[in-house]
Amino acid sequence: MASYSTNEFRGGLKLMIDGDPCSIIENEFVKPGKGQAFNRVKLRNLKTGRVLEKTYKSGESVEAADVMDTDMQYLYNDGDAWHFMHPDTFEQVGADKSAVGDTAQWLKEQDMCVVTLWNDVPIAITPPNHVTLTITETDPGLRGDTASGGTKPATCETGAVVKVPLFLEEGDVIKIDTRTGEYQGRAKD
Amino acid sequence: MDSTPSNLNWRPGADVDTLKSRARLLEQIRRFFADRSVLEVDTPILSQAGSTEAHLEHFTAMEPGVSGASDRAQHYFLNTSAELAMKRLLAADSGDIYQISKVFRAFERGTRHHPEFTMLEWYRLGFDLNALMDEVEQLLVTVAGSRLTHARVIKTYSQVFNDAVQLDPLSASVEQLQNCFKQHSSNDVLTLDDKQAWLDLIMSHVIEPGFNPDQLTFVTHYPAEQASLARLSKSNPEVAERFEVFAGGLELANGFHELCDVGQQRQRMQTENNLRQQQRKSELKLDERFLAALEQGLPDCSGVAIGFDRVCMWGLGKQKIDEVMSFTIETC
């Protein structure tokens, strides 16, 4: 089994911690001049997203996690799984609810996403930073009201609910930042 | 012609102002010792014998054999400190000496650690621990005192443990230390087998970060197991006549009332070597030239080593050691 020594620790390295794949966020070397050296590590559990802290005796080895980030195209949802395809090999994988989580609301067919694979199984999906979605449901627009600054909720084709300006209508196409969930503007056709 | 990759990082980590400040600090240090008639010395960076200290790893340098005969290549250690060579000078009647030298410690890399760093080390004949601590304070105030708003504080190792975690480090058991760490840190730790490692963990993770950053904290009388090259206290042989200096949680200096007893010194080096073996590090030949000098007689003296780059960090208010170095191990 592959493993890493603490001397190889750096941001982004993937390790197995208590049975879960984790990614190093921060690695700090702590050593009293005459004493034992430690690596104090902040990690993100890639399955739960939770952040944990660990301290290792420097020089110890930790099992590596076989984790890979792959760019893949979102194809469709069959009710159980969200299916993604590798654009070069046409290989397909299905991601279940626990891997997709809240990201489902940003998944639009044919968009490119980052699929995090652990032992070739998807454990997390990262949507594009910006998505373009059609509004399917919202209160009637207040034509001409582009200045009052008020907002209303709008439901998009993927199910995402976003706060949008009052003048927008059903059928309008808008751009959203998936990292904040905020409306960015109308999409230009 | 080969083209240079444009994304190659060739720039120094320290800006020009920092490099100037660094040079000024070196100047001030040399003046400080000139005023006190302490002799500047310059011992080799290479050494035939390595340091046996259990927690240090060496870099080695190789001189190739004549006409590429690899079996005749000579291997040298890059010094982890200038201490042993300087003590040979002391035993040869050098009198008070100081040195500013490059030292090397493999794998020590972090925001406050760099494998190659600059060490200021000096020895004073007839000084006890208190006299040397006074001088260390004077030097630090001279070169970077503007950051200090409070007078120094001196506490024993036992006191700082007692103040911060209500535990006596000398009598505490491994279980007590383990529970103490759990209580004071959210951090999850793999099992440590020996008591000194637990003490180091609590000291570095819980106690040191709590020291006042506007004040120098001197911690004295380390457990005898952590005596290193310091003599044990006559009044209490459970502790060593050793001190460390901290500015906030930043460790700046380590000082000893130096051990002169060659028998004890040899024994400690063997103990450290055994620890190295347990940790599957290479066992090292003892530095017999150093031991021979000790046999001849080291004058009663105290000595201290200060991480010069750390002093620059502290004096200039920098958070990362990279910011006070021209180039780093990643860009050298």
Coordinates of C-alpha atoms in Angstrom, one line a residue:
Chain A
M1 CA 0.0 0.0 0.0
A2 CA 1.4 3.4 -0.9
S3 CA 2.1 5.8 1.9
Y4 CA 3.6 9.2 2.5
S5 CA 6.2 10.2 5.1
T6 CA 5.4 13.4 7.0
N7 CA 8.4 14.9 5.2
E8 CA 6.4 14.7 2.0
F9 CA 3.3 16.4 3.5
R10 CA 2.1 19.4 1.5
G11 CA -1.2 21.1 0.7
G12 CA -3.4 19.0 -1.5
L13 CA -1.9 15.6 -0.6
K14 CA -4.5 12.9 -0.2
L15 CA -4.3 10.6 2.9
M16 CA -6.5 7.9 4.5
I17 CA -7.5 9.0 8.0
D18 CA -9.7 6.6 10.0
G19 CA -10.9 4.9 6.9
D20 CA -11.9 8.1 5.0
P21 CA -10.0 9.9 2.2
C22 CA -8.8 13.3 3.3
S23 CA -6.9 16.2 1.6
I24 CA -4.2 18.2 3.4
I25 CA -5.3 21.9 3.7
E26 CA -2.3 23.0 5.8
N27 CA 0.8 21.4 7.1
E28 CA 2.9 23.0 9.9
F29 CA 6.2 21.7 11.1
V30 CA 6.6 22.2 14.9
K31 CA 9.8 21.3 16.7
P32 CA 11.4 22.4 19.9
G33 CA 15.1 23.0 19.0
K34 CA 16.3 20.1 21.1
G35 CA 13.2 17.9 21.0
Q36 CA 10.7 15.8 19.1
A37 CA 9.5 17.1 15.8
F38 CA 5.8 17.1 14.9
N39 CA 3.7 17.8 11.8
R40 CA 0.5 19.5 12.7
V41 CA -1.9 19.0 9.9
K42 CA -5.3 20.4 9.0
L43 CA -7.2 18.1 6.7
R44 CA -10.6 18.0 4.9
N45 CA -12.5 14.8 4.9
L46 CA -13.4 14.4 1.3
K47 CA -16.5 12.4 2.0
T48 CA -18.1 14.7 4.6
G49 CA -16.3 18.0 3.9
R50 CA -15.5 18.2 7.6
V51 CA -12.2 19.8 8.7
L52 CA -10.1 17.9 11.2
E53 CA -6.7 18.5 12.9
K54 CA -4.1 15.8 13.4
T55 CA -0.6 15.8 14.8
Y56 CA 2.0 13.3 13.7
K57 CA 5.4 12.5 15.0
S58 CA 7.7 13.7 12.2
G59 CA 9.0 10.8 10.1
E60 CA 5.9 8.7 10.6
S61 CA 4.2 7.4 7.5
V62 CA 0.5 7.7 6.7
E63 CA -1.4 5.6 4.1
A64 CA -2.1 7.4 0.9
A65 CA -5.6 7.7 -0.5
D66 CA -6.1 6.8 -4.1
V67 CA -8.0 10.0 -4.9
M68 CA -8.1 11.7 -8.3
D69 CA -9.8 14.8 -9.5
T70 CA -11.1 14.3 -13.1
D71 CA -12.9 16.7 -15.4
M72 CA -16.0 15.0 -16.6
Q73 CA -19.2 16.0 -18.4
Y74 CA -22.6 15.7 -16.6
L75 CA -25.0 13.6 -18.7
Y76 CA -28.2 12.9 -16.8
N77 CA -29.9 11.7 -13.6
D78 CA -31.7 8.4 -13.7
G79 CA -33.5 8.9 -10.4
D80 CA -30.8 7.1 -8.4
A81 CA -27.5 8.4 -9.7
W82 CA -26.0 11.3 -11.5
H83 CA -24.1 10.1 -14.6
F84 CA -20.8 11.6 -15.8
M85 CA -18.7 10.9 -18.8
H86 CA -15.0 11.3 -19.4
P87 CA -14.8 13.5 -22.6
D88 CA -11.8 11.6 -24.1
T89 CA -12.4 8.0 -23.2
F90 CA -16.2 8.2 -23.1
E91 CA -16.0 6.2 -19.9
Q92 CA -19.0 6.8 -17.6
V93 CA -19.4 6.8 -13.8
G94 CA -22.5 7.1 -11.7
A95 CA -22.4 9.3 -8.5
D96 CA -24.9 8.6 -5.7
K97 CA -26.7 11.1 -3.5
S98 CA -24.0 11.1 -0.8
A99 CA -21.3 12.1 -3.4
V100 CA -23.5 14.7 -5.1
G101 CA -25.2 16.3 -2.1
D102 CA -26.2 19.9 -2.6
T103 CA -24.3 20.1 -5.8
A104 CA -27.2 18.5 -7.5
Q105 CA -28.9 21.9 -7.8
W106 CA -26.1 23.2 -10.1
L107 CA -25.9 20.2 -12.4
K108 CA -27.0 21.0 -15.9
E109 CA -26.7 18.4 -18.6
Q110 CA -23.5 18.7 -20.7
D111 CA -21.7 21.0 -18.2
M112 CA -18.1 20.1 -17.3
C113 CA -17.6 19.2 -13.6
V114 CA -14.8 18.0 -11.5
V115 CA -15.5 14.5 -10.3
T116 CA -13.4 13.4 -7.3
L117 CA -12.8 9.6 -7.6
W118 CA -11.7 7.5 -4.7
N119 CA -10.6 4.0 -5.8
D120 CA -12.5 4.9 -9.0
V121 CA -15.7 5.6 -7.2
P122 CA -17.1 9.2 -7.2
I123 CA -17.1 10.7 -3.7
A124 CA -17.6 14.4 -4.5
I125 CA -18.7 16.6 -7.4
T126 CA -17.5 20.2 -7.9
P127 CA -19.7 22.1 -10.3
P128 CA -18.3 24.8 -12.6
N129 CA -17.8 28.2 -10.8
H130 CA -20.4 29.7 -13.0
V131 CA -23.5 28.1 -14.5
T132 CA -26.1 29.4 -16.9
L133 CA -29.7 28.3 -16.0
T134 CA -33.2 29.1 -17.2
I135 CA -35.8 30.4 -14.7
T136 CA -38.8 28.0 -14.6
E137 CA -40.8 29.6 -11.8
T138 CA -40.9 33.1 -10.3
D139 CA -43.4 35.8 -9.5
P140 CA -44.4 38.0 -12.5
G141 CA -41.8 40.5 -13.4
L142 CA -42.1 44.2 -12.7
R143 CA -41.2 45.5 -16.2
G144 CA -38.9 48.4 -16.2
D145 CA -38.0 48.0 -12.5
T146 CA -34.2 47.7 -12.9
A147 CA -33.3 50.3 -10.3
S148 CA -35.2 49.6 -7.1
G149 CA -32.7 46.9 -6.0
G150 CA -35.4 44.6 -4.6
T151 CA -35.1 40.8 -5.1
K152 CA -37.5 37.8 -5.3
P153 CA -36.8 34.1 -5.3
A154 CA -36.6 32.3 -8.6
T155 CA -36.6 28.5 -9.2
C156 CA -34.3 27.3 -12.0
E157 CA -34.5 24.3 -14.3
T158 CA -32.2 22.3 -12.0
G159 CA -34.3 23.1 -9.0
A160 CA -31.9 25.7 -7.5
V161 CA -33.6 28.6 -5.9
V162 CA -31.8 32.0 -6.4
K163 CA -32.5 35.5 -5.4
V164 CA -33.0 37.6 -8.6
P165 CA -33.9 41.2 -9.4
L166 CA -37.6 41.9 -9.7
F167 CA -37.7 42.5 -13.4
L168 CA -36.8 38.9 -14.4
E169 CA -39.4 36.6 -15.8
E170 CA -39.9 32.9 -16.3
G171 CA -37.9 31.7 -19.3
D172 CA -35.1 34.2 -18.7
V173 CA -31.6 32.8 -18.7
I174 CA -29.3 33.9 -15.9
K175 CA -25.7 33.4 -14.8
I176 CA -25.0 32.1 -11.2
D177 CA -21.9 31.8 -9.1
T178 CA -22.1 28.3 -7.7
R179 CA -19.6 29.1 -4.9
T180 CA -21.9 31.7 -3.4
G181 CA -25.2 30.8 -5.0
E182 CA -25.6 34.4 -6.1
Y183 CA -27.2 35.8 -9.2
Q184 CA -24.5 37.3 -11.4
G185 CA -26.5 38.7 -14.3
R186 CA -28.6 37.8 -17.3
A187 CA -26.8 35.5 -19.7
K188 CA -26.2 37.0 -23.1
D189 CA -27.5 34.8 -25.9
Chain B
M1 CA 19.4 28.0 -27.8
D2 CA 17.4 26.8 -24.8
S3 CA 14.9 29.3 -23.6
T4 CA 14.4 30.0 -19.9
P5 CA 10.9 29.0 -18.6
S6 CA 9.2 32.3 -17.8
N7 CA 7.4 30.9 -14.8
L8 CA 10.7 29.9 -13.0
N9 CA 10.8 31.6 -9.6
W10 CA 14.2 33.3 -9.4
R11 CA 13.3 36.1 -7.0
P12 CA 14.5 36.3 -3.4
G13 CA 12.0 35.6 -0.6
A14 CA 13.2 38.7 1.4
D15 CA 12.7 42.1 -0.1
V16 CA 15.7 44.5 -0.3
D17 CA 14.7 46.4 2.8
T18 CA 14.7 43.2 4.8
L19 CA 18.1 42.2 3.4
K20 CA 19.4 45.6 4.6
S21 CA 17.9 45.2 8.0
R22 CA 19.4 41.7 8.2
A23 CA 22.8 43.1 7.4
R24 CA 22.4 45.9 10.0
L25 CA 21.5 43.2 12.7
L26 CA 24.7 41.3 11.9
E27 CA 26.6 44.5 12.2
Q28 CA 25.1 45.3 15.6
I29 CA 25.8 41.8 16.8
R30 CA 29.5 42.0 15.8
R31 CA 29.7 45.4 17.6
F32 CA 28.0 43.9 20.7
F33 CA 30.7 41.3 21.0
A34 CA 33.6 43.6 19.9
D35 CA 32.6 45.9 22.8
R36 CA 32.8 42.9 25.2
S37 CA 36.1 41.6 23.8
V38 CA 34.5 38.3 22.7
L39 CA 36.5 36.8 19.8
E40 CA 34.8 36.0 16.5
V41 CA 35.7 32.5 15.3
D42 CA 35.0 30.6 12.1
T43 CA 34.9 26.8 12.4
P44 CA 34.3 24.5 9.5
I45 CA 30.8 23.7 8.2
L46 CA 32.0 20.1 7.3
S47 CA 32.8 17.6 10.0
Q48 CA 34.1 14.1 10.1
A49 CA 31.8 13.2 13.0
G50 CA 28.1 13.9 13.3
S51 CA 26.0 15.0 16.2
T52 CA 24.4 12.1 18.0
E53 CA 21.4 14.1 19.1
A54 CA 18.4 11.8 18.7
H55 CA 16.1 14.5 17.1
L56 CA 18.5 15.8 14.5
E57 CA 19.1 14.5 11.0
H58 CA 22.3 15.4 9.0
F59 CA 23.0 16.5 5.5
T60 CA 26.1 14.9 4.3
A61 CA 28.6 16.1 1.7
M62 CA 30.7 13.9 -0.5
E63 CA 34.2 14.4 -1.9
P64 CA 34.5 12.2 -4.9
G65 CA 37.3 9.6 -5.0
V66 CA 40.3 10.2 -7.2
S67 CA 39.4 9.6 -10.9
G68 CA 35.9 8.7 -9.9
A69 CA 36.8 5.7 -7.6
S70 CA 33.6 5.8 -5.6
D71 CA 35.0 3.5 -2.9
R72 CA 37.6 6.2 -2.1
A73 CA 35.0 9.0 -1.8
Q74 CA 35.1 10.9 1.5
H75 CA 31.9 11.6 3.3
Y76 CA 31.4 14.5 5.7
F77 CA 28.6 15.7 7.9
L78 CA 27.3 19.3 7.5
N79 CA 27.2 20.6 11.1
T80 CA 23.9 20.8 12.9
S81 CA 25.6 23.3 15.2
A82 CA 29.1 24.7 15.7
E83 CA 29.0 23.6 19.4
L84 CA 31.5 20.7 19.4
A85 CA 34.1 22.6 17.3
M86 CA 33.8 25.7 19.5
K87 CA 34.2 23.7 22.6
R88 CA 37.5 22.3 21.2
L89 CA 38.6 25.9 20.8
L90 CA 37.6 26.7 24.4
A91 CA 39.6 23.7 25.6
A92 CA 42.5 25.1 23.7
D93 CA 42.4 28.3 25.7
S94 CA 40.6 30.5 23.1
G95 CA 38.9 32.5 25.9
D96 CA 35.4 33.9 25.2
I97 CA 34.3 33.2 21.6
Y98 CA 31.3 33.8 19.3
Q99 CA 30.4 32.6 15.8
I100 CA 27.9 33.3 13.2
S101 CA 27.6 30.3 11.0
K102 CA 25.4 28.3 8.7
V103 CA 24.1 25.1 10.1
F104 CA 22.1 22.3 8.5
R105 CA 19.2 20.1 9.8
A106 CA 17.6 17.8 7.3
F107 CA 13.8 17.7 7.0
E108 CA 13.2 20.7 9.2
R109 CA 10.9 22.8 7.1
G110 CA 8.0 25.0 8.1
T111 CA 7.0 28.6 8.5
R112 CA 9.6 28.9 11.3
H113 CA 12.1 26.3 10.2
H114 CA 14.5 26.0 7.3
P115 CA 16.9 23.2 6.8
E116 CA 19.9 25.6 6.3
F117 CA 19.9 28.5 8.7
T118 CA 22.2 31.0 10.4
M119 CA 23.1 30.4 14.0
L120 CA 24.7 32.8 16.4
E121 CA 26.5 30.9 19.1
W122 CA 28.7 32.2 21.9
Y123 CA 30.6 31.0 25.0
R124 CA 31.5 33.0 28.2
L125 CA 34.1 31.7 30.7
G126 CA 33.0 31.9 34.3
F127 CA 29.4 32.8 33.5
D128 CA 26.7 30.9 35.2
L129 CA 23.2 30.6 33.7
N130 CA 21.9 33.9 35.2
A131 CA 24.9 35.9 33.9
L132 CA 24.4 34.5 30.4
M133 CA 20.7 35.0 30.5
D134 CA 21.3 38.7 31.3
E135 CA 23.7 38.9 28.3
V136 CA 21.2 37.2 26.0
E137 CA 18.6 39.7 27.0
Q138 CA 21.0 42.6 26.5
L139 CA 21.8 41.4 23.0
L140 CA 18.2 40.8 22.0
V141 CA 17.2 44.2 23.3
T142 CA 20.0 45.8 21.4
V143 CA 19.2 44.3 18.1
A144 CA 15.4 44.1 18.2
G145 CA 14.2 45.6 21.5
S146 CA 11.7 47.9 19.9
R147 CA 9.2 45.1 20.0
L148 CA 9.4 44.7 23.8
T149 CA 6.9 46.5 26.0
H150 CA 7.3 44.3 29.1
A151 CA 10.3 43.3 31.2
R152 CA 11.6 39.7 30.7
V153 CA 10.1 36.9 32.8
I154 CA 12.1 33.9 34.0
K155 CA 10.3 30.7 34.9
T156 CA 11.4 27.2 35.4
Y157 CA 10.1 24.4 33.1
S158 CA 8.0 23.1 36.0
Q159 CA 6.5 26.5 36.6
V160 CA 5.4 27.1 33.0
F161 CA 3.7 23.7 33.0
N162 CA 2.1 24.4 36.4
D163 CA 0.8 27.8 35.2
A164 CA -0.6 26.6 31.9
V165 CA -1.8 23.0 32.5
Q166 CA -1.5 22.5 36.3
L167 CA 0.8 19.6 36.1
D168 CA 4.3 18.8 37.4
P169 CA 6.3 17.7 34.3
L170 CA 8.9 15.9 36.4
S171 CA 6.6 13.6 38.2
A172 CA 3.7 13.3 35.7
S173 CA 3.1 9.9 34.1
V174 CA 2.6 9.3 30.4
E175 CA -1.1 8.8 31.0
Q176 CA -1.5 12.1 32.8
L177 CA 0.3 13.9 30.0
Q178 CA -1.8 12.2 27.4
N179 CA -5.0 13.3 29.3
C180 CA -3.7 16.8 29.8
F181 CA -3.1 17.2 26.1
K182 CA -6.6 15.9 25.2
Q183 CA -8.0 18.4 27.7
H184 CA -6.1 21.4 26.2
S185 CA -6.1 20.7 22.5
S186 CA -8.7 19.6 19.9
N187 CA -5.9 18.1 18.1
D188 CA -5.8 14.3 17.5
V189 CA -2.5 12.7 18.0
L190 CA -1.1 9.3 17.1
T191 CA 0.3 7.5 20.1
L192 CA 3.6 8.6 21.4
D193 CA 5.6 6.1 23.3
D194 CA 7.9 8.1 25.5
K195 CA 7.4 10.7 28.1
Q196 CA 9.8 13.3 26.7
A197 CA 7.8 13.3 23.4
W198 CA 4.6 14.1 25.3
L199 CA 6.4 16.9 27.2
D200 CA 7.6 18.3 23.9
L201 CA 4.1 18.0 22.4
I202 CA 2.5 19.9 25.3
M203 CA 5.3 22.4 25.4
S204 CA 5.1 23.2 21.7
H205 CA 1.3 22.9 21.1
V206 CA -0.2 24.2 24.4
I207 CA 2.3 26.2 26.5
E208 CA 4.6 28.1 24.1
P209 CA 1.7 29.6 22.1
G210 CA 0.5 31.2 25.3
F211 CA 3.7 33.2 26.0
N212 CA 3.4 37.0 25.8
P213 CA 4.6 38.2 22.4
D214 CA 5.7 41.6 23.8
Q215 CA 8.0 40.0 26.3
L216 CA 11.0 37.7 26.4
T217 CA 10.2 34.5 28.3
F218 CA 13.2 32.6 29.7
V219 CA 12.4 29.0 30.6
T220 CA 15.0 27.4 32.8
H221 CA 15.8 24.0 34.5
Y222 CA 14.7 21.5 31.8
P223 CA 14.2 17.9 32.9
A224 CA 17.5 16.0 33.2
E225 CA 16.4 13.8 30.2
Q226 CA 16.5 17.0 28.1
A227 CA 19.8 18.2 29.4
S228 CA 21.5 17.7 26.1
L229 CA 25.0 19.3 26.7
A230 CA 24.1 21.1 29.9
R231 CA 25.3 20.1 33.4
L232 CA 22.7 18.9 35.9
S233 CA 21.8 21.2 38.7
K234 CA 23.8 20.6 41.9
S235 CA 20.9 21.2 44.2
N236 CA 18.4 19.1 42.1
P237 CA 19.9 16.6 39.7
E238 CA 16.4 16.0 38.3
V239 CA 16.8 19.2 36.3
A240 CA 19.5 20.6 34.0
E241 CA 21.1 24.0 34.0
R242 CA 19.6 24.8 30.6
F243 CA 17.4 27.7 29.5
E244 CA 15.5 28.6 26.4
V245 CA 14.3 32.0 25.3
F246 CA 10.9 32.7 23.7
A247 CA 9.4 35.8 22.1
G248 CA 5.7 34.9 22.3
G249 CA 5.7 31.3 21.0
L250 CA 8.8 31.8 18.9
E251 CA 11.8 29.9 20.2
L252 CA 14.8 32.1 19.8
A253 CA 17.7 30.7 21.9
N254 CA 18.9 27.7 23.8
G255 CA 21.6 28.0 26.5
F256 CA 23.6 25.7 28.8
H257 CA 25.8 25.9 31.8
E258 CA 28.1 23.6 29.9
L259 CA 28.8 20.0 30.9
C260 CA 32.5 19.6 31.5
D261 CA 32.5 16.0 32.7
V262 CA 33.8 13.8 29.9
G263 CA 32.5 10.5 31.4
Q264 CA 28.9 11.9 31.6
Q265 CA 29.2 13.5 28.2
R266 CA 30.2 10.1 26.6
Q267 CA 27.4 8.4 28.4
R268 CA 24.8 10.9 27.1
M269 CA 26.0 10.6 23.6
Q270 CA 25.7 6.8 23.8
T271 CA 22.1 7.2 25.2
E272 CA 21.2 9.5 22.3
N273 CA 22.7 7.0 19.9
N274 CA 20.5 4.2 21.4
L275 CA 17.5 6.5 20.9
R276 CA 18.6 7.0 17.3
Q277 CA 18.6 3.2 16.8
Q278 CA 15.2 2.9 18.3
Q279 CA 13.9 5.4 15.8
R280 CA 15.7 3.6 13.0
K281 CA 18.0 6.5 12.5
S282 CA 21.7 5.9 11.7
E283 CA 23.9 5.3 14.7
L284 CA 26.8 7.6 14.6
K285 CA 30.4 7.4 15.7
L286 CA 31.1 9.6 18.7
D287 CA 33.1 12.7 18.0
E288 CA 36.3 11.5 19.7
R289 CA 38.2 14.7 19.0
F290 CA 35.5 16.6 20.9
L291 CA 35.7 14.1 23.8
A292 CA 39.5 14.3 23.8
A293 CA 39.2 18.1 24.2
L294 CA 36.8 17.6 27.1
E295 CA 39.2 15.1 28.6
Q296 CA 41.9 17.8 28.4
G297 CA 39.5 20.1 30.2
L298 CA 36.8 22.5 29.2
P299 CA 36.9 25.7 31.3
D300 CA 33.8 26.4 33.4
C301 CA 31.6 28.3 31.0
S302 CA 28.1 28.9 29.7
G303 CA 27.1 29.0 26.1
V304 CA 24.0 29.8 24.0
A305 CA 22.9 29.4 20.4
I306 CA 20.4 31.8 18.8
G307 CA 18.6 31.3 15.6
F308 CA 19.6 34.4 13.7
D309 CA 16.8 34.1 11.1
R310 CA 14.2 33.9 13.9
V311 CA 15.6 37.0 15.5
C312 CA 15.2 38.7 12.1
M313 CA 11.6 37.5 11.9
W314 CA 10.9 38.7 15.4
G315 CA 12.7 42.0 15.1
L316 CA 11.1 42.8 11.7
G317 CA 7.6 41.4 12.6
K318 CA 7.7 38.8 9.8
Q319 CA 5.5 35.7 10.1
K320 CA 7.5 33.4 7.8
I321 CA 11.2 32.5 7.9
D322 CA 11.1 32.7 4.0
E323 CA 10.5 36.4 4.3
V324 CA 13.9 37.0 5.9
M325 CA 16.0 34.7 3.7
S326 CA 17.4 35.5 0.3
F327 CA 16.6 32.1 -1.1
T328 CA 15.1 28.9 0.3
I329 CA 15.6 25.2 -0.1
E330 CA 12.9 25.3 -2.8
T331 CA 14.5 28.1 -4.8
C332 CA 18.2 27.8 -4.0

